[in-house]
Coordinates of C-alpha atoms in Angstrom, one line a residue:
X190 CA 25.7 -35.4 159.9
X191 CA 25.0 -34.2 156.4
X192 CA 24.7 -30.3 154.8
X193 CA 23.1 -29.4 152.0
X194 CA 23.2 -26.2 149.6
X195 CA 19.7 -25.4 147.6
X196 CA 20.6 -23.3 144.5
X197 CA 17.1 -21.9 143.3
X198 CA 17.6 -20.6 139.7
X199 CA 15.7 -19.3 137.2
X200 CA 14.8 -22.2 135.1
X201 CA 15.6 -25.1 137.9
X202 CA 16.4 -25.7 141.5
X203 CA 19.2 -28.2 142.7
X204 CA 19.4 -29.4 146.4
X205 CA 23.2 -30.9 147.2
X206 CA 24.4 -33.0 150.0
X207 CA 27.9 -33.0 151.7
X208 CA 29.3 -34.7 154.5
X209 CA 30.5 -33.2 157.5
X210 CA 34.0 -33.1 155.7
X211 CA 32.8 -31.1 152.9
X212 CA 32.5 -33.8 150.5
X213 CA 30.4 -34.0 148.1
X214 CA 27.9 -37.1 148.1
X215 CA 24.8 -36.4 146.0
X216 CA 22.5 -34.4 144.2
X217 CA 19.1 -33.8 143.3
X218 CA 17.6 -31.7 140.3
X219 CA 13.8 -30.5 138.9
X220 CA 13.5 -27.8 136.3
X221 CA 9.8 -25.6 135.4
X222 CA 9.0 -24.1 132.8
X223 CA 9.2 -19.9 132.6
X224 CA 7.0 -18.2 130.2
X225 CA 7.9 -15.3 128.0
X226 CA 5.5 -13.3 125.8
X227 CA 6.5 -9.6 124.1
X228 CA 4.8 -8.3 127.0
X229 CA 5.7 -10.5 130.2
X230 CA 8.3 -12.8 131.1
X231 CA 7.3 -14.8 133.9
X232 CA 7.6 -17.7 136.4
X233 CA 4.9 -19.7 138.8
X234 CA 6.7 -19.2 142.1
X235 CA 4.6 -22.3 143.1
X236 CA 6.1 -24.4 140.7
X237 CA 9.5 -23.5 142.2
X238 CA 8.0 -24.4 145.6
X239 CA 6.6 -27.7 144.5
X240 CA 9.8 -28.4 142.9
X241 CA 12.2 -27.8 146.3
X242 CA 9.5 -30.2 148.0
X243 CA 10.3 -32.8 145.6
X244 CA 14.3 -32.2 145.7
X245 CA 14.6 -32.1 149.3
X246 CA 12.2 -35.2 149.9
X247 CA 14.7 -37.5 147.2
X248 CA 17.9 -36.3 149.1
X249 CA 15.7 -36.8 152.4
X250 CA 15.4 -40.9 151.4
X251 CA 18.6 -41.0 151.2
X252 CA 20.4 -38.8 153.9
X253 CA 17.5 -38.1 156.4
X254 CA 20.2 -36.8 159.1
X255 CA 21.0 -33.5 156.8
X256 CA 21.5 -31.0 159.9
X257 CA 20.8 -27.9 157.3
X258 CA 20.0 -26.8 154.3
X259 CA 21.3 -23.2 153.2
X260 CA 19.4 -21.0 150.2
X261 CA 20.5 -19.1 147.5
X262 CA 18.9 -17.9 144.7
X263 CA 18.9 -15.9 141.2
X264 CA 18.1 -12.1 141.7
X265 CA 15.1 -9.5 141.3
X266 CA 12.1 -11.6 140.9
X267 CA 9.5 -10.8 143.8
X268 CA 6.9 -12.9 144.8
X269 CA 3.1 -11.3 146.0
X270 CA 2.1 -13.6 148.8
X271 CA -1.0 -13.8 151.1
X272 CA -0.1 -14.3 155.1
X273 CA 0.1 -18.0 154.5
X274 CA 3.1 -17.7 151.5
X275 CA 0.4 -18.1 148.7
X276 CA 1.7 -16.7 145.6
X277 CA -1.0 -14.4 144.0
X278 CA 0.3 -13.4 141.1
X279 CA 2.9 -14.5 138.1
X280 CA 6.3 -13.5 139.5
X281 CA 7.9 -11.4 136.7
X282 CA 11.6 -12.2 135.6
X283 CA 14.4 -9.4 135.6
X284 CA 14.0 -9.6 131.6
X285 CA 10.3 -8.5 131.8
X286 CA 9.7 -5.7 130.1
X287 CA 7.0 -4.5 132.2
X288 CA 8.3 -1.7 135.1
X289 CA 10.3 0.6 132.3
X290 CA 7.6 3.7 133.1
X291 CA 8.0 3.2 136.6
X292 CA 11.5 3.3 137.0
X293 CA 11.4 6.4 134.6
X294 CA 9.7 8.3 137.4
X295 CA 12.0 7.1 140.2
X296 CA 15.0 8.0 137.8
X297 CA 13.4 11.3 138.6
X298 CA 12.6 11.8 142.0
X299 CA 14.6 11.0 144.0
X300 CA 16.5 11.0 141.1
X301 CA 19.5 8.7 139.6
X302 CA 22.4 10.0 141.6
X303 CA 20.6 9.4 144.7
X304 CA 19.3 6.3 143.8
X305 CA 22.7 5.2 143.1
X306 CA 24.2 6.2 146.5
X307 CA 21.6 4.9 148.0
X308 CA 21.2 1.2 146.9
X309 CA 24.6 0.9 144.7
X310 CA 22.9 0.2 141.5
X311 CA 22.0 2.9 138.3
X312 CA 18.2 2.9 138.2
X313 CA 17.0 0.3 135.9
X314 CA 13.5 -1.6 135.8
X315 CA 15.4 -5.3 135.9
X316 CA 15.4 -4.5 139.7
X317 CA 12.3 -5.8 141.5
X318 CA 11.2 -1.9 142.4
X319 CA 10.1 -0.9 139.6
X320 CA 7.9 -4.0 139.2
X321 CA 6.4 -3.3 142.9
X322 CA 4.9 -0.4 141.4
X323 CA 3.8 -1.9 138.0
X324 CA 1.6 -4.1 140.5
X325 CA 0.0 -1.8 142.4
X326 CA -0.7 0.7 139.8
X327 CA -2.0 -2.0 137.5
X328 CA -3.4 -4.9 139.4
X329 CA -3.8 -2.7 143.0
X330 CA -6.3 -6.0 144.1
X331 CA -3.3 -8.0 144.5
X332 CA -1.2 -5.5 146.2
X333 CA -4.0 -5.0 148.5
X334 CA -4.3 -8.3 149.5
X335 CA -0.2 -8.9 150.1
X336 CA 0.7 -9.9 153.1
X337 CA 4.7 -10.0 151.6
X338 CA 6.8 -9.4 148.9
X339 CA 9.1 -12.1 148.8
X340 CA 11.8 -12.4 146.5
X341 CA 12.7 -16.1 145.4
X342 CA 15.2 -16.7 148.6
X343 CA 13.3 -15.5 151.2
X344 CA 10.0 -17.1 150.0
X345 CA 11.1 -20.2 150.3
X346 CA 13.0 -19.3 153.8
X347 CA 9.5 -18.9 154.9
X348 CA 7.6 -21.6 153.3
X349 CA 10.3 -23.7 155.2
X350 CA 10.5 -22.1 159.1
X351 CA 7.5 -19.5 158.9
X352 CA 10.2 -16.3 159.3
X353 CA 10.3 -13.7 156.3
X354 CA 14.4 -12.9 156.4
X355 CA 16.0 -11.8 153.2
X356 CA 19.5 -11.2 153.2
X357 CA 21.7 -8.2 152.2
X358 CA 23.2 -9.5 149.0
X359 CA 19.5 -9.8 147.9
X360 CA 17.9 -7.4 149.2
X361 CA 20.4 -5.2 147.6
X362 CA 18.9 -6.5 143.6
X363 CA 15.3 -4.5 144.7
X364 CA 17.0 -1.2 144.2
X365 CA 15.3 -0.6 147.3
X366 CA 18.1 -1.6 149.9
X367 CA 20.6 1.0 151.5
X368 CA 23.9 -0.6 151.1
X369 CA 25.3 1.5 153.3
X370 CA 23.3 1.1 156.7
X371 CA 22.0 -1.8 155.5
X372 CA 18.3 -1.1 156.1
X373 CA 15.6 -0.7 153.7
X374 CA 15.5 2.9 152.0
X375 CA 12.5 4.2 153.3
X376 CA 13.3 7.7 150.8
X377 CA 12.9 5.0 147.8
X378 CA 10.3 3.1 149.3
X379 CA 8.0 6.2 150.2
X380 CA 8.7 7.5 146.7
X381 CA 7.9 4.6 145.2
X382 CA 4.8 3.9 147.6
X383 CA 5.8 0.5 148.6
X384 CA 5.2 -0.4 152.2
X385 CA 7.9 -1.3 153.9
X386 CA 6.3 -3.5 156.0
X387 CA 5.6 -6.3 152.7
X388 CA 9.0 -6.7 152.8
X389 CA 11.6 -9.0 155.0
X390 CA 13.4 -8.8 157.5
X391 CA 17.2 -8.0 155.8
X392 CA 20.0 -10.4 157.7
X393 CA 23.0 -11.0 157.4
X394 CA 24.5 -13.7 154.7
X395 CA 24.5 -17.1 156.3
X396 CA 21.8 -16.2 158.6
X397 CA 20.3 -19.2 160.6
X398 CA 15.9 -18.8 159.6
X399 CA 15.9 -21.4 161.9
X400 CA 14.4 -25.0 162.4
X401 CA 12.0 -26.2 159.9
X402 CA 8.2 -26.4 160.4
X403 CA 6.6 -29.6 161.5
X404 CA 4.8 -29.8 158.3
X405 CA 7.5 -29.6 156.5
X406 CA 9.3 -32.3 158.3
X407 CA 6.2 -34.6 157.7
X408 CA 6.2 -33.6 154.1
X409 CA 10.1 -33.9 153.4
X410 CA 11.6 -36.6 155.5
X411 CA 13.4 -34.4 157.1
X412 CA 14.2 -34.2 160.6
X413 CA 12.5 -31.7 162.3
X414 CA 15.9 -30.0 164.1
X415 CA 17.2 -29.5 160.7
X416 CA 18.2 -25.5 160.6
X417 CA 17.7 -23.0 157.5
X418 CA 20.0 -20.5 156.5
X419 CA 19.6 -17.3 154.0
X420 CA 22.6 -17.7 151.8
X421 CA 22.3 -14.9 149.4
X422 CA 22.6 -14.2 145.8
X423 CA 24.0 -16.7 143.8
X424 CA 26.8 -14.8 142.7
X425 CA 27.5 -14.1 146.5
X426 CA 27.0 -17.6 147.0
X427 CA 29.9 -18.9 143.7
X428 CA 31.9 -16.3 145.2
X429 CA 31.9 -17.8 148.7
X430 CA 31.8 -21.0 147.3
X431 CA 35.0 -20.3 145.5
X432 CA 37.0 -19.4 148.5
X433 CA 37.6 -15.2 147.6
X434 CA 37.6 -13.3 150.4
X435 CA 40.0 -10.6 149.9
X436 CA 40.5 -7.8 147.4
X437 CA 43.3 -8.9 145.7
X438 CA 41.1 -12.2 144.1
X439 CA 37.8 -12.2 142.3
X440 CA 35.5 -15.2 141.0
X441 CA 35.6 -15.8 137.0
X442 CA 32.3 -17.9 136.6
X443 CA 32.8 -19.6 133.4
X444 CA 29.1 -20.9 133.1
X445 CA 26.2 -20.4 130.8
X446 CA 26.9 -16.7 131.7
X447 CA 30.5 -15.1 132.1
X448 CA 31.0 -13.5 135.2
X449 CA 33.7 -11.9 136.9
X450 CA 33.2 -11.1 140.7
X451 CA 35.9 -9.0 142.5
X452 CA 35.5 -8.2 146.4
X453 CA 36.3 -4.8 147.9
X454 CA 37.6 -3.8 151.5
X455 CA 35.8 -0.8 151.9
X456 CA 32.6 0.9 149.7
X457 CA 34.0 1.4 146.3
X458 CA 33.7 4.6 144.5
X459 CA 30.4 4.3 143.5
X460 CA 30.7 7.3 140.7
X461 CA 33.7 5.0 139.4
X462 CA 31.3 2.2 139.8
X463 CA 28.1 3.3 137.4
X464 CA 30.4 4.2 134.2
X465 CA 30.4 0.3 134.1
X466 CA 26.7 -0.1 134.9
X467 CA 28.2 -2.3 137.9
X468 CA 25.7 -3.2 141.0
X469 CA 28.0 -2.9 144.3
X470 CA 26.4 -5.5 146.8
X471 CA 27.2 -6.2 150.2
X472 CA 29.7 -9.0 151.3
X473 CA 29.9 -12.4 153.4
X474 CA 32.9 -10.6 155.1
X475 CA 31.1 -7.3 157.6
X476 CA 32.7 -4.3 155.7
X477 CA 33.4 -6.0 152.6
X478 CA 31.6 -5.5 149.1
X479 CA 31.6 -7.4 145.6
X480 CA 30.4 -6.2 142.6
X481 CA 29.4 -8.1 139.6
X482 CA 30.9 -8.2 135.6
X483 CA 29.3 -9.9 133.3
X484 CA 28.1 -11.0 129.9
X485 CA 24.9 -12.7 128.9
X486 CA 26.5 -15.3 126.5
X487 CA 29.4 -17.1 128.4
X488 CA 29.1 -20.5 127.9
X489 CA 26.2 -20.3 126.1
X490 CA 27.7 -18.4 123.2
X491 CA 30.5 -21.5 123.0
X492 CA 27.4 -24.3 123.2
X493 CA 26.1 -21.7 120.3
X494 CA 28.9 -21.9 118.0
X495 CA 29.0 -25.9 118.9
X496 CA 25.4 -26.6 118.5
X497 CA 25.1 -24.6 115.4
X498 CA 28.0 -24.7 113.4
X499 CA 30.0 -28.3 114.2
X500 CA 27.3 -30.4 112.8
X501 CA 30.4 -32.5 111.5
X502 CA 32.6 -32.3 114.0
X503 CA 29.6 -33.7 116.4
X504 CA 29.6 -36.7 114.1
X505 CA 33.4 -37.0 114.1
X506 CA 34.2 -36.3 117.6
X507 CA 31.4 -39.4 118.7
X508 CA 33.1 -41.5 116.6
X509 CA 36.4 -41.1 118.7
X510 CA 34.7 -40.8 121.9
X511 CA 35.4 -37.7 122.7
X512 CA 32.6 -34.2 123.3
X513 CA 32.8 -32.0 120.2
X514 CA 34.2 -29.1 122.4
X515 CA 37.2 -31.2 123.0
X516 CA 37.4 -32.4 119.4
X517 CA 37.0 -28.1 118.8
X518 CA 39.5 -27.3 121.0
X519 CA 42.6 -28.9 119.3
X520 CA 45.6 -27.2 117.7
X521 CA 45.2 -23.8 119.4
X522 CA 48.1 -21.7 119.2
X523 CA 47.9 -18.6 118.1
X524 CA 44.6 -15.6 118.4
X525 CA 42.1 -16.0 115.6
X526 CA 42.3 -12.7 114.4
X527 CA 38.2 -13.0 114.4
X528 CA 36.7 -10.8 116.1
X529 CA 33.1 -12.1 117.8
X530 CA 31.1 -9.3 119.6
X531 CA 29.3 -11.8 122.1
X532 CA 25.8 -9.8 122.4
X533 CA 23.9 -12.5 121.2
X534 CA 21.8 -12.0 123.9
X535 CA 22.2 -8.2 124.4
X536 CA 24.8 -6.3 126.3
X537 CA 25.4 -6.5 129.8
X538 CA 28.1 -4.5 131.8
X539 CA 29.5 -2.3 130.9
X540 CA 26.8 -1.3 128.7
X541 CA 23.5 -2.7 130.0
X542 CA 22.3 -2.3 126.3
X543 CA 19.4 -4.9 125.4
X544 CA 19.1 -3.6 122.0
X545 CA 22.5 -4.4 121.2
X546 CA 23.4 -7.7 118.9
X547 CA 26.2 -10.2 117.9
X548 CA 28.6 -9.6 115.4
X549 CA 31.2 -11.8 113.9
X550 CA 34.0 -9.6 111.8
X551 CA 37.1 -11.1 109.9
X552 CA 35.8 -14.0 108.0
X553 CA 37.3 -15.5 104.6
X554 CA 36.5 -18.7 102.3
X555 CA 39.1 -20.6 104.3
X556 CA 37.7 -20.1 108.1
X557 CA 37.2 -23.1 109.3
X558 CA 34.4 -24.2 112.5
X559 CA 37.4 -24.6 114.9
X560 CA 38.6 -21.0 114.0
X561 CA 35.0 -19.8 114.4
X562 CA 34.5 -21.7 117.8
X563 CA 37.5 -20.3 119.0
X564 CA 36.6 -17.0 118.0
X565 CA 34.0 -17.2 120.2
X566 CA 35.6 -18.3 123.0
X567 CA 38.4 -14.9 122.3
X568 CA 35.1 -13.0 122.3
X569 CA 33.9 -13.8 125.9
X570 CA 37.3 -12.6 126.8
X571 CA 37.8 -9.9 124.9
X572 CA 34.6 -9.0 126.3
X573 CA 35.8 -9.5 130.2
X574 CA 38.7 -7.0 129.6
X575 CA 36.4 -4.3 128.3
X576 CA 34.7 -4.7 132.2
X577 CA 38.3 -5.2 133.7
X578 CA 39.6 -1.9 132.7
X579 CA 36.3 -0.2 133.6
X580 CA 36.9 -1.7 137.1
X581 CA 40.4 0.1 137.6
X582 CA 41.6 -4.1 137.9
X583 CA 45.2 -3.6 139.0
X584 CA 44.3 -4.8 142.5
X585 CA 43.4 -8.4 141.1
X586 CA 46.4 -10.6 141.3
X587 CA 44.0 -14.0 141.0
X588 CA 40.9 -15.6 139.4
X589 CA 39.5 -18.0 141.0
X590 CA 37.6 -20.1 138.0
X591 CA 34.5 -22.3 138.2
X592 CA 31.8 -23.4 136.5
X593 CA 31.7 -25.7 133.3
X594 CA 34.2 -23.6 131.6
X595 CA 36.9 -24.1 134.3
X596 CA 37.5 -27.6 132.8
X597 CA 38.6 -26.6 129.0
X598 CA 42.6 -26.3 129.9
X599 CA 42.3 -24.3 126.2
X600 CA 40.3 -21.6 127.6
X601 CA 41.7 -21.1 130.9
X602 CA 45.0 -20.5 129.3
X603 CA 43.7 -18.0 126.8
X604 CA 41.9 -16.2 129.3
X605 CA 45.2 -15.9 131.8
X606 CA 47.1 -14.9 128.7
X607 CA 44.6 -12.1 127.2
X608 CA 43.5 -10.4 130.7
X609 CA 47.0 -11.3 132.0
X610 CA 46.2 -12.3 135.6
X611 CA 47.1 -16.1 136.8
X612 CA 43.6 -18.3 137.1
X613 CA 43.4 -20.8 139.2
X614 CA 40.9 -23.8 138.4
X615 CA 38.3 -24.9 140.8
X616 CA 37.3 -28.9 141.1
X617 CA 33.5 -28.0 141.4
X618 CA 31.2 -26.5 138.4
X619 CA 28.8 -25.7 141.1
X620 CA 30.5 -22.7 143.5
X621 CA 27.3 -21.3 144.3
X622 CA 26.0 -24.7 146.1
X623 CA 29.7 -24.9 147.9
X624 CA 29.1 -21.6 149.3
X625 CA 25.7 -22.3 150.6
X626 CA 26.7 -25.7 152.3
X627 CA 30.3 -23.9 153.7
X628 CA 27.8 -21.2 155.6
X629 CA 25.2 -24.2 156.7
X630 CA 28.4 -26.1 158.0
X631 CA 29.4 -22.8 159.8
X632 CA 25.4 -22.6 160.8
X633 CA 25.5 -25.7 162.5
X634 CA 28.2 -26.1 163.9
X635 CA 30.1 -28.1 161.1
X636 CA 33.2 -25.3 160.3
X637 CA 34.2 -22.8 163.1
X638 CA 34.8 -20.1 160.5
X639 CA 34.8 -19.0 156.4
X640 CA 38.7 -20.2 156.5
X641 CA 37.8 -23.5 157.6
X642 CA 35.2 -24.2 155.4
X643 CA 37.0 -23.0 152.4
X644 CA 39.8 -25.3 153.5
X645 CA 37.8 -28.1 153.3
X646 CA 35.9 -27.5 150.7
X647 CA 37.5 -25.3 148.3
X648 CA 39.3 -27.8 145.8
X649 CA 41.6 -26.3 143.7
X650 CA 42.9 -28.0 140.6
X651 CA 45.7 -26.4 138.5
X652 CA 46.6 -22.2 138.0
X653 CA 47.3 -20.8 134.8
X654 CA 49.9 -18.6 134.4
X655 CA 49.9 -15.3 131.9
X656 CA 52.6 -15.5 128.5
X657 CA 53.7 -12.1 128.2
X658 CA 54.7 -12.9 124.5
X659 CA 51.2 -14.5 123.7
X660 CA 49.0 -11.6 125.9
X661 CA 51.1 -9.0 123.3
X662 CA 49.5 -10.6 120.5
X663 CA 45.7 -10.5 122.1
X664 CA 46.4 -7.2 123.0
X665 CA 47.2 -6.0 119.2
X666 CA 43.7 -8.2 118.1
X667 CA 41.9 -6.1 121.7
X668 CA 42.7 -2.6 120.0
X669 CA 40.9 -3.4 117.4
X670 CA 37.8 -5.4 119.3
X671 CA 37.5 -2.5 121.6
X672 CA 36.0 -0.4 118.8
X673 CA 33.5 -3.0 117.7
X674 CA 30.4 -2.3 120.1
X675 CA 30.7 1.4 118.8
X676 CA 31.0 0.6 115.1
X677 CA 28.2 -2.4 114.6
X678 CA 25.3 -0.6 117.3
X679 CA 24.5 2.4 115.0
X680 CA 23.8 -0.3 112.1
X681 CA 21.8 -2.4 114.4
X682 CA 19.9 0.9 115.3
X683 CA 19.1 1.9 112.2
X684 CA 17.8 -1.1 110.9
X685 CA 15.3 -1.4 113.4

């Protein structure tokens, strides 16, 4: 018996296969293309589709006993479907600018304090709400002939079983969701004249959708007892994935985007919780919550420096066999002193500022790429405590790291040392897919609980411990970074 976790993100979907031990066997990948204009960032949701066909029927070939597959996806996007699934129109990214008037008015009535309560989240027209309305007021032919809006998870849920279930977690990034009762809002849905009745059952995470459809057994491979199971948001799903279940721990994914995910016992202060700009979203655990920290340029900001500046060190680094960030890496003892504002992509929490931009500060005739690179890698960091203290963290007593980043021993030190909380490394890059096959083991009858799947399938690898002597001398180089944002965004501003 084999399960599998689909990860569906925003540029590519991956189906992977584990035995009944929780090891990992295989792996199957497709990309598609996304397309951005200045007036619409978008995705065909049937490319997505025809690329989980093709995923699922390689892995099928190979391991046609997979008892289930669980789904998680990437956040926000909806899909307008006929009765049948059919996408009928573009599905529009979180970046797309399109929604920004609409939200306006719902920031109005019923207004931002309520909307907050309400769904967890500060009004803002990345959520797929505000995008609801931009269709219906501006292409009201498609509205009218939706059957559902889907977002990513829960259309494909239905183009494999036939049921329209969405869990919490994502239900909870259409700023539509009542975090609380865990219903849809009808106050926000009324306001925003959205019926309710376009919209998915909400489940809870793990949720068995079922078998799969004949038709999709015939078109797959697979067998036709193989179950489907509504994961959740992928940061749910990395956060499952990485075994956190209590308050004291939270997730560090060290991918293409830096994310910190703690989990709370109860409802947090959600007043505390929009100084930070941070969405609170329902947990795995009944009762629990997470919310999510993050930066736009994680890993991506290091492949930056590397891509861009190390043209050399690319060269010198192949001759010796080794990748350039390892060749980058060398001979780092001491902070920079450089100070690398990371919005290279715009802000994220706790600013949610798009117009904002990178900054480098510090620079002399004698920097050299190694200093600059890790600059960069202080400036993710530097970047995490900012959202650590606006998160009241003294509750956190362990990250839990994953992603690509989790391997470079010279950043998981650093970031122990400068936020001052032991990490502990995690075997897998890929949480998010662990957490999807941990709940399809627990859906069919694989695990008995969360505990056990995380014991067998939770690898860890090596914990860093904090220097108190070399988190001092971060924090001296922090005072400083902390004024940065402030000081470079009024010059951005006004030369715009």
């Amino acid at each position: 018996m084999k399960i599998a976790g689909l990860d569906i993100g925003t540029t590519g979907c991956k189906l992977t296969v584990f035995d009944e031990a929780g090891r990992f066997l295989n792996k199957a990948y497709r990309d598609y293309p996304i397309r951005r204009t200045c007036g619409a960032h978008e995705v065909d949701a049937r490319a997505i589709l025809d690329m989980v066909w093709e995923v699922i029927r390689e892995m099928a070939r190979v391991y046609p006993d997979i008892a289930g597959i669980g789904v998680t996806s990437f956040g926000e996007t909806f899909v307008a479907a006929d009765a049948e699934g059919n996408a009928l129109y573009p599905a529009m990214l979180y970046t797309d600018p399109r929604g920004a008037e609409e939200c306006g008015a719902l920031a109005r009535e019923p207004g931002r304090e309520r909307i907050l309560h309400i769904t967890g989240v500060d009004p803002h027209e990345m959520y797929s709400i505000s995008k609801m309305m931009w269709l219906k007021a501006h292409e009201p032919e498609v509205y009218r002939q939706a059957a559902h809006l889907f977002l990513i998870e829960d259309y494909v849920v239905f183009h494999l079983t036939g049921k329209a279930q969405i869990d919490y977690s994502l239900a909870a990034r259409t700023q539509a969701f009542d975090i609380g009762t865990l219903t849809w809002s009808d106050r926000i849905l009324e306001t925003a004249g959205i019926d309710k009745n376009l919209l998915s059952v909400p489940v809870p995470i793990g949720t068995a959708a079922g078998k799969i459809l004949t038709t999709v057994s015939e078109k797959t491979g697979l067998s036709s007892d193989t179950i489907v199971v509504s994961v959740g948001h992928d940061q749910v799903a990395a956060a499952i994935g990485a075994g956190v279940f209590s308050a004291d721990q939270a997730v560090d994914g060290a991918g293409t985007v830096e994310c910190i995910t703690p989990v709370y016992d109860g409802l947090p202060d959600l007043d505390v919780m929009s100084r930070g700009k941070f969405a609170v979203v329902p947990y795995v655990v009944p009762g629990k919550y997470v919310c999510y920290a993050f930066s736009y340029t994680g890993g991506a900001l290091i492949q930056w420096c590397a891509d861009t500046m190390a043209k050399k060190e690319k060269e010198l680094a192949a001759q010796e066999g080794i990748s350039v960030n390892a060749y980058l890496e060398r001979d780092y003892t001491q902070p920079t002193g450089i100070l690398v504002l990371p919005h290279f992509a715009g802000a994220a929490t706790p600013y949610m500022d798009s117009g904002s931009k990178g900054a480098i500060l510090g620079l002399d005739a004698g920097t050299t790429t190694a200093q600059l690179y890790h600059a960069c890698m202080e400036g993710v960091v530097y970047e995490m405590l900012v959202n650590l203290e606006y998160l009241q963290r003294s509750d956190i007593r362990m990250l839990h790291a994953t992603g690509g980043g989790a391997r470079s021993e010279i950043w998981m030190q650093m970031k122990a040392d400068m936020l001052n909380i032991p990490i502990t490394a995690l075997a897998t890059a890929d949480a998010g897919t662990v957490g999807s096959a941990m709940l399809t083991g627990i859906a069919a009858g694989v695990f008995r609980d969360l505990e056990e799947a995380a014991e067998r399938m939770v690898e860890k690898t090596k914990v860093y411990q904090p220097r108190p002597e070399m988190h001092q001398k971060y924090r001296a180089v922090y005072e400083r970074y902390r004024r940065v944002y402030d000081a470079v965004r009024p010059l951005m501003e006004a030369g715009r």
